[in-house]
Coordinates of C-alpha atoms in Angstrom, one line a residue:
M1 CA -42.4 7.4 23.7
N2 CA -42.3 10.8 25.3
I3 CA -40.0 13.7 24.2
T4 CA -37.7 13.2 27.2
S5 CA -37.1 9.5 26.4
K6 CA -36.5 10.4 22.7
N7 CA -34.0 13.0 23.7
R8 CA -32.2 10.5 26.0
C9 CA -31.9 7.9 23.3
I10 CA -30.9 10.3 20.6
K11 CA -28.0 11.9 22.4
Y12 CA -26.1 8.5 22.3
L13 CA -26.4 8.0 18.6
P14 CA -23.5 10.1 17.5
Q15 CA -21.2 8.3 20.0
F16 CA -22.3 5.0 18.6
A17 CA -21.6 6.2 15.0
V18 CA -18.0 7.2 16.0
F19 CA -17.5 3.7 17.7
M20 CA -18.7 1.9 14.6
F21 CA -16.5 4.0 12.3
F22 CA -13.3 3.2 14.2
L23 CA -14.3 -0.5 14.5
L24 CA -14.7 -0.7 10.8
M25 CA -11.3 1.1 10.2
L26 CA -9.5 -1.3 12.6
I27 CA -11.0 -4.4 10.8
S28 CA -10.2 -3.0 7.4
S29 CA -6.6 -2.0 8.3
N30 CA -5.8 -5.5 9.7
F31 CA -7.3 -7.1 6.5
I32 CA -5.3 -4.8 4.2
S33 CA -2.1 -5.5 6.2
A34 CA -2.5 -9.2 5.9
Q35 CA -3.3 -8.9 2.1
T36 CA -0.1 -6.9 1.6
S37 CA 2.1 -9.5 3.3
Q38 CA 0.5 -12.3 1.4
Q39 CA 1.0 -10.5 -1.9
K40 CA 4.7 -9.9 -1.2
N41 CA 5.1 -13.6 -0.4
K42 CA 3.3 -14.6 -3.5
E43 CA 5.4 -12.3 -5.7
T44 CA 8.6 -13.8 -4.2
M45 CA 7.5 -17.4 -5.0
Q46 CA 6.5 -16.4 -8.5
R47 CA 10.0 -14.9 -9.1
Q48 CA 11.5 -18.1 -7.8
M49 CA 9.3 -20.1 -10.1
E50 CA 10.3 -18.0 -13.2
K51 CA 14.0 -18.5 -12.3
L52 CA 13.6 -22.3 -12.0
Q53 CA 11.7 -22.4 -15.3
K54 CA 14.5 -20.5 -16.9
E55 CA 17.1 -22.9 -15.4
I56 CA 15.3 -25.9 -16.8
K57 CA 15.1 -24.3 -20.3
E58 CA 18.8 -23.5 -20.2
I59 CA 19.6 -27.1 -19.3
E60 CA 17.3 -28.4 -22.1
V61 CA 19.1 -26.1 -24.7
V62 CA 22.5 -27.6 -23.7
I63 CA 21.2 -31.2 -23.7
N64 CA 19.6 -30.7 -27.1
S65 CA 22.8 -29.3 -28.5
T66 CA 24.6 -32.6 -27.8
S67 CA 21.7 -35.1 -28.0
Q68 CA 22.0 -35.4 -31.8
K69 CA 25.1 -37.5 -31.2
K70 CA 22.8 -40.1 -29.7
K71 CA 25.6 -41.2 -27.2
Q72 CA 24.7 -41.7 -23.6
S73 CA 27.5 -40.5 -21.3
I74 CA 28.3 -39.4 -17.8
G75 CA 28.0 -35.8 -19.1
E76 CA 24.5 -36.5 -20.4
L77 CA 23.5 -38.2 -17.1
Q78 CA 24.9 -35.2 -15.1
S79 CA 22.8 -32.8 -17.2
L80 CA 19.7 -34.9 -16.6
L81 CA 20.4 -35.0 -12.8
A82 CA 20.7 -31.2 -12.8
K83 CA 17.4 -30.9 -14.7
I84 CA 15.7 -33.3 -12.2
K85 CA 17.0 -31.3 -9.3
S86 CA 15.7 -28.0 -10.8
R87 CA 12.3 -29.6 -11.6
E88 CA 12.0 -30.9 -8.0
K89 CA 12.7 -27.4 -6.8
L90 CA 10.0 -26.0 -9.2
I91 CA 7.5 -28.6 -8.0
N92 CA 8.2 -27.6 -4.4
N93 CA 7.7 -24.0 -5.4
L94 CA 4.4 -24.7 -7.0
Q95 CA 3.2 -26.7 -4.0
S96 CA 4.2 -23.7 -1.8
Q97 CA 2.2 -21.5 -4.1
L98 CA -0.8 -23.8 -3.8
S99 CA -0.5 -23.8 0.0
S100 CA -0.4 -20.0 -0.1
I101 CA -3.4 -19.7 -2.4
D102 CA -5.3 -22.2 -0.2
G103 CA -4.6 -19.9 2.8
D104 CA -5.7 -16.9 0.8
I105 CA -8.9 -18.6 -0.2
R106 CA -9.7 -19.6 3.4
T107 CA -8.9 -16.1 4.7
T108 CA -11.1 -14.5 2.0
Q109 CA -13.9 -17.0 2.7
S110 CA -13.7 -16.3 6.4
S111 CA -13.7 -12.5 5.7
I112 CA -16.7 -12.8 3.4
S113 CA -18.6 -14.9 6.0
Q114 CA -17.9 -12.3 8.7
Q115 CA -18.7 -9.3 6.4
T116 CA -21.9 -11.0 5.1
K117 CA -23.0 -11.4 8.7
K118 CA -22.0 -7.8 9.6
V119 CA -23.8 -6.4 6.5
G120 CA -26.9 -8.4 7.5
E121 CA -26.8 -6.9 11.0
M122 CA -26.2 -3.4 9.7
K123 CA -29.2 -3.8 7.3
K124 CA -31.4 -4.9 10.2
Q125 CA -30.2 -2.1 12.5
Y126 CA -30.6 0.4 9.7
A127 CA -34.1 -0.8 8.9
D128 CA -35.1 -0.8 12.6
M129 CA -33.7 2.8 13.0
I130 CA -35.7 4.0 9.9
R131 CA -38.9 2.3 11.1
K132 CA -38.6 3.8 14.6
A133 CA -37.7 7.2 13.2
Y134 CA -40.8 6.9 10.9
H135 CA -43.1 6.1 13.9
N136 CA -41.6 8.3 16.5
L137 CA -40.0 11.2 14.6
T138 CA -42.3 12.0 11.8
L139 CA -42.2 15.5 10.3
Q140 CA -45.2 16.5 12.5
N141 CA -43.6 15.0 15.6
E142 CA -40.3 16.7 14.8
F143 CA -42.1 20.0 14.4
L144 CA -43.9 19.6 17.7
F145 CA -40.7 18.4 19.4
I146 CA -39.1 21.7 18.5
M147 CA -42.1 24.0 19.1
S148 CA -42.8 22.5 22.5
S149 CA -39.4 23.9 23.7
A150 CA -39.5 26.1 26.8
S151 CA -37.2 28.6 25.3
F152 CA -35.6 29.6 22.0
Y153 CA -32.2 28.1 23.2
E154 CA -33.9 24.8 23.9
A155 CA -35.5 24.9 20.5
V156 CA -32.1 25.4 18.8
M157 CA -30.6 22.5 20.9
R158 CA -33.5 20.2 19.9
Y159 CA -33.1 21.1 16.3
G160 CA -29.4 20.2 16.6
V161 CA -30.3 16.8 18.0
L162 CA -32.6 16.1 15.1
K163 CA -29.9 17.2 12.7
R164 CA -27.4 14.8 14.3
V165 CA -30.0 12.0 14.0
A166 CA -30.4 12.7 10.3
D167 CA -26.6 12.9 9.8
F168 CA -26.2 9.6 11.6
R169 CA -28.7 8.0 9.3
R170 CA -26.8 9.2 6.3
I171 CA -23.5 7.9 7.8
Q172 CA -25.0 4.5 8.4
A173 CA -26.4 4.4 4.9
K174 CA -23.0 5.3 3.4
Q175 CA -21.2 2.7 5.6
L176 CA -23.7 0.1 4.6
Q177 CA -23.2 0.8 1.0
S178 CA -19.4 0.8 1.4
E179 CA -19.5 -2.6 3.1
I180 CA -21.7 -4.0 0.3
V181 CA -19.2 -2.8 -2.4
D182 CA -16.2 -4.2 -0.4
L183 CA -18.0 -7.5 0.1
N184 CA -18.6 -7.8 -3.7
K185 CA -14.9 -7.0 -4.3
K186 CA -13.9 -9.9 -2.0
R187 CA -16.3 -12.2 -3.7
S188 CA -14.7 -11.3 -7.1
S189 CA -11.2 -11.8 -5.5
L190 CA -12.3 -15.2 -4.3
E191 CA -13.2 -16.2 -7.9
S192 CA -9.8 -15.0 -9.1
Q193 CA -8.0 -17.0 -6.4
K194 CA -9.9 -20.1 -7.3
K195 CA -9.0 -19.7 -11.0
E196 CA -5.4 -19.1 -10.1
Q197 CA -5.5 -22.3 -7.9
L198 CA -6.7 -24.4 -10.9
Q199 CA -3.9 -23.0 -13.1
V200 CA -1.2 -23.8 -10.5
Y201 CA -2.7 -27.3 -9.9
S202 CA -2.5 -27.9 -13.7
E203 CA 1.1 -26.7 -13.9
E204 CA 2.1 -28.8 -10.9
N205 CA 0.5 -31.9 -12.4
K206 CA 2.4 -31.2 -15.7
Q207 CA 5.7 -30.8 -13.9
Q208 CA 5.0 -34.0 -11.9
Q209 CA 4.5 -36.0 -15.1
E210 CA 7.7 -34.5 -16.6
L211 CA 9.6 -35.5 -13.4
I212 CA 8.3 -39.1 -13.6
R213 CA 9.5 -39.3 -17.3
E214 CA 12.9 -37.8 -16.5
K215 CA 13.4 -40.2 -13.5
R216 CA 12.5 -43.1 -15.8
E217 CA 15.1 -41.8 -18.3
Q218 CA 17.6 -41.5 -15.5
S219 CA 17.1 -45.1 -14.5
D220 CA 17.5 -46.3 -18.0
M221 CA 20.7 -44.3 -18.5
V222 CA 22.2 -45.4 -15.2
A223 CA 21.5 -49.0 -16.1
K224 CA 23.2 -48.7 -19.6
L225 CA 26.2 -46.9 -18.2
S226 CA 26.6 -49.4 -15.3
S227 CA 27.1 -52.1 -17.9
Q228 CA 30.2 -50.2 -18.9
E229 CA 31.4 -49.9 -15.3
K230 CA 34.9 -51.4 -16.0
D231 CA 35.7 -48.9 -18.7
L232 CA 34.1 -46.0 -16.8
R233 CA 36.1 -46.8 -13.6
K234 CA 39.4 -46.9 -15.7
R235 CA 38.7 -43.6 -17.3
F236 CA 37.6 -42.1 -14.0
N237 CA 40.8 -43.1 -12.3
Q238 CA 42.8 -41.6 -15.1
K239 CA 40.9 -38.3 -14.9
Q240 CA 41.2 -38.2 -11.1
Q241 CA 45.0 -38.5 -11.4
A242 CA 45.0 -35.7 -13.9
V243 CA 42.8 -33.6 -11.5
R244 CA 45.1 -34.2 -8.6
N245 CA 48.1 -33.0 -10.7
L246 CA 46.1 -30.0 -11.8
N247 CA 45.2 -29.1 -8.2
K248 CA 48.8 -29.3 -7.1
R249 CA 49.9 -27.0 -9.9
I250 CA 47.2 -24.5 -9.2
E251 CA 48.0 -24.5 -5.4
A252 CA 51.7 -24.0 -6.2
I253 CA 51.1 -21.1 -8.6
I254 CA 48.8 -19.3 -6.2
A255 CA 51.2 -19.8 -3.3
E256 CA 54.1 -18.5 -5.4
E257 CA 52.1 -15.5 -6.4
I258 CA 51.4 -14.7 -2.7
R259 CA 55.1 -15.2 -1.9
L260 CA 56.2 -12.8 -4.6
A261 CA 53.7 -10.2 -3.6
R262 CA 55.0 -10.3 0.0
I263 CA 58.6 -10.0 -1.2
K264 CA 57.6 -7.0 -3.4
A265 CA 55.8 -5.4 -0.5
N266 CA 58.7 -5.9 1.9
E267 CA 61.1 -4.4 -0.6
A268 CA 58.9 -1.4 -1.1
R269 CA 58.6 -1.0 2.7
A270 CA 62.4 -1.2 3.1
K271 CA 62.9 1.5 0.4
S272 CA 60.4 3.8 2.1
K273 CA 62.0 3.0 5.5
T274 CA 58.5 2.3 7.0
P275 CA 59.0 0.4 10.3
T276 CA 57.3 -2.9 10.8
T277 CA 54.7 -2.8 13.5
P278 CA 53.3 -5.7 15.6
T279 CA 49.9 -5.3 13.9
E280 CA 51.4 -6.2 10.6
K281 CA 51.9 -9.8 11.7
K282 CA 48.3 -10.5 10.6
D283 CA 49.5 -9.9 7.0
V284 CA 51.3 -13.3 7.0
E285 CA 48.1 -15.1 5.8
S286 CA 47.0 -12.2 3.6
I287 CA 48.3 -10.8 0.3
P288 CA 50.0 -7.4 0.4
L289 CA 48.2 -5.2 -2.1
T290 CA 48.8 -1.9 -3.8
P291 CA 46.0 0.7 -3.5
E292 CA 44.8 -0.2 -7.0
E293 CA 44.8 -4.0 -6.2
L294 CA 43.0 -3.3 -2.9
A295 CA 40.2 -1.4 -4.7
L296 CA 39.9 -4.3 -7.2
S297 CA 39.8 -6.9 -4.3
N298 CA 37.1 -5.0 -2.5
D299 CA 35.1 -4.6 -5.7
F300 CA 35.4 -8.3 -6.4
A301 CA 34.2 -9.1 -2.8
S302 CA 31.2 -6.8 -3.1
N303 CA 30.0 -8.8 -6.1
R304 CA 29.4 -12.0 -4.3
G305 CA 26.3 -13.6 -5.8
K306 CA 26.5 -11.2 -8.8
L307 CA 29.5 -12.4 -10.9
P308 CA 28.7 -13.2 -14.5
W309 CA 28.9 -16.9 -15.5
P310 CA 32.2 -18.0 -17.2
V311 CA 30.2 -19.2 -20.3
S312 CA 27.3 -17.5 -22.1
R313 CA 25.0 -20.3 -21.3
G314 CA 25.2 -23.5 -19.2
H315 CA 24.4 -25.3 -16.0
I316 CA 26.4 -26.8 -13.1
I317 CA 26.8 -30.6 -13.4
S318 CA 29.3 -31.0 -10.5
G319 CA 29.2 -28.9 -7.4
F320 CA 31.8 -27.8 -4.9
G321 CA 33.3 -30.3 -2.3
K322 CA 32.7 -34.0 -1.9
Q323 CA 29.9 -35.7 -3.8
E324 CA 29.0 -39.2 -5.0
H325 CA 29.8 -40.3 -8.5
P326 CA 26.6 -40.5 -10.6
T327 CA 27.1 -44.2 -11.6
L328 CA 30.1 -45.7 -9.7
K329 CA 28.8 -46.8 -6.3
G330 CA 30.9 -46.0 -3.3
V331 CA 33.1 -43.5 -5.3
L332 CA 33.4 -40.0 -4.0
I333 CA 34.5 -37.0 -6.1
E334 CA 36.4 -34.1 -4.4
N335 CA 35.8 -30.9 -6.4
N336 CA 37.8 -27.7 -5.7
G337 CA 35.4 -25.7 -7.8
V338 CA 32.4 -26.4 -10.0
D339 CA 32.0 -27.9 -13.5
I340 CA 29.7 -26.1 -15.9
K341 CA 28.4 -27.8 -19.0
T342 CA 27.8 -25.7 -22.0
T343 CA 27.2 -25.9 -25.7
A344 CA 29.8 -27.2 -28.2
G345 CA 32.2 -24.6 -29.5
S346 CA 31.7 -22.2 -26.5
E347 CA 34.4 -20.0 -25.0
A348 CA 35.4 -19.5 -21.4
R349 CA 35.2 -15.8 -20.3
A350 CA 36.6 -13.8 -17.4
M351 CA 34.1 -13.5 -14.5
F352 CA 35.7 -10.1 -13.4
D353 CA 38.4 -7.6 -14.2
G354 CA 41.8 -8.9 -13.3
V355 CA 45.4 -9.8 -14.4
V356 CA 46.5 -13.1 -15.9
V357 CA 49.0 -14.6 -13.6
S358 CA 49.4 -18.0 -15.3
V359 CA 48.5 -19.9 -18.5
F360 CA 49.8 -23.5 -18.4
S361 CA 49.1 -27.0 -19.6
L362 CA 49.9 -30.4 -18.2
P363 CA 50.5 -33.6 -20.2
T364 CA 47.2 -35.1 -19.1
T365 CA 45.1 -32.0 -19.0
N366 CA 44.1 -29.1 -21.2
T367 CA 45.1 -25.5 -20.8
C368 CA 44.4 -23.8 -17.5
I369 CA 44.2 -20.0 -16.9
I370 CA 44.5 -18.2 -13.5
L371 CA 43.4 -14.6 -13.0
K372 CA 44.2 -12.4 -10.0
H373 CA 41.7 -10.0 -8.6
G374 CA 43.5 -8.4 -5.6
E375 CA 43.3 -11.0 -2.8
Y376 CA 41.1 -13.3 -5.0
F377 CA 42.0 -15.7 -7.8
T378 CA 39.7 -17.3 -10.4
V379 CA 40.7 -20.5 -12.2
Y380 CA 39.4 -21.7 -15.6
S381 CA 40.5 -25.1 -17.0
N382 CA 39.6 -27.4 -19.9
I383 CA 40.5 -24.7 -22.4
D384 CA 41.7 -25.8 -25.9
D385 CA 43.1 -22.5 -27.3
A386 CA 44.0 -19.7 -24.9
K387 CA 43.5 -16.1 -26.1
V388 CA 45.4 -14.4 -23.3
K389 CA 48.9 -14.5 -21.8
S390 CA 50.6 -14.0 -18.4
G391 CA 50.7 -10.4 -17.3
Q392 CA 47.8 -9.3 -19.5
K393 CA 45.0 -7.3 -18.0
V394 CA 41.5 -8.6 -18.7
T395 CA 38.0 -7.2 -18.3
T396 CA 34.7 -8.8 -17.2
K397 CA 33.3 -11.3 -19.8
Q398 CA 36.5 -11.0 -22.0
P399 CA 36.9 -14.3 -23.9
L400 CA 39.8 -16.4 -22.5
G401 CA 39.8 -19.2 -25.0
K402 CA 37.7 -21.9 -26.7
L403 CA 36.7 -24.9 -24.6
V404 CA 37.6 -28.5 -25.3
D405 CA 34.8 -30.6 -26.8
D406 CA 35.2 -34.1 -25.2
A407 CA 34.0 -36.6 -27.7
D408 CA 34.3 -39.5 -25.3
D409 CA 31.9 -38.0 -22.7
N410 CA 29.9 -36.1 -25.3
L411 CA 30.6 -33.0 -23.2
T412 CA 31.8 -29.4 -23.4
K413 CA 32.5 -28.0 -19.9
V414 CA 34.6 -25.5 -18.1
H415 CA 36.0 -26.2 -14.6
V416 CA 36.0 -23.0 -12.5
E417 CA 37.5 -22.3 -9.1
I418 CA 37.6 -19.2 -6.8
W419 CA 40.3 -18.7 -4.2
H420 CA 40.6 -16.2 -1.4
G421 CA 44.3 -16.2 -0.8
K422 CA 45.1 -19.9 -0.2
E423 CA 41.5 -20.7 0.7
K424 CA 39.2 -22.5 -1.8
I425 CA 35.6 -21.2 -1.8
D426 CA 32.4 -22.3 -3.5
P427 CA 32.0 -20.5 -6.9
E428 CA 28.2 -21.3 -7.0
A429 CA 27.7 -18.9 -4.2
W430 CA 29.4 -16.1 -6.1
L431 CA 27.7 -16.6 -9.5
A432 CA 24.7 -14.5 -10.5
T433 CA 21.5 -16.4 -10.0
N434 CA 20.0 -15.2 -13.3

């Protein structure tokens, strides 16, 4: 190869180096972006898994606190159903994690395959470049290449070309080394992913076995309780009548509280001689509030999904709205709130700061307490011994009274409702998830 040909080939080497650098940067940035997104998704699933594991442990604590009585009941069956529901969610979570890990492994394997190929090509190109440089640009040739220049300026330019060639070789060597290090990291990451996959597979298999055992236990319990259907149906009908009476009383108390608030607001408006404007017609369905009550109402509303539970530990055994009875076929239960099973001897506690508007009992029910939080009301029933009275201010988590331990159903529970004005809303959506 003559000097002119060498010069022509060499001048394009720095441009090729720049192109390779930006190509590597683009590939790396896309890989890092994908890894970051996958990591966030994995962390979310792991938090959900931990939450579900905690839920199952909470249910087991409550079940174990009553299982010593060795009496199968609707309450025990409801707890078992709640645990099965949580375990099914946990299994779904683990399966999602496995799917995510499988995707990570495939992505890593594909990346390793591509990078292995790229490293092989880089090694070959680098070796070819070194070999050609050795044959064509030895120290003697380089010296002659510079000394054969027609002028001092051309000699300087040729020296610069040779320097750029040397620099390019160093860049290529450094990039090759970097690619090899990155490739080894990915191989190490793949090994970690495979270990994690085995651990999650093991946990999922364990949970599947537990689920099979619990469903077998559920079938046995349903069969035994079904043999007592006549007695169960009679007690259910009695309790449903008591629930209907309780619902009527709660609705009446809340409606009366709203009516009195409007009368009080109208009287205050009349004294201050504030004229009624057409825009105030919308207040017919809302509750007139003082500035202090409005602040409390807004504070309550902003805590949706963050309210503390009305018991120190427990789990929901009957949700909001219509649902099937766990053993009586064709029987629907209408629930204005949620029922939370807890340990024997537990106390109900206020879910938020508020004012007690009513403490009452009916002949067929236990004590019920209603708190007002601005436009919102919370209801707590199945209390044996109330610790508060009407008109009293209460604070978040303040004990309201000891709960009734139902010997017949082997059950200690609190029934909780949340109302926004005259509208019943699902308490589960307002309770803190942890």
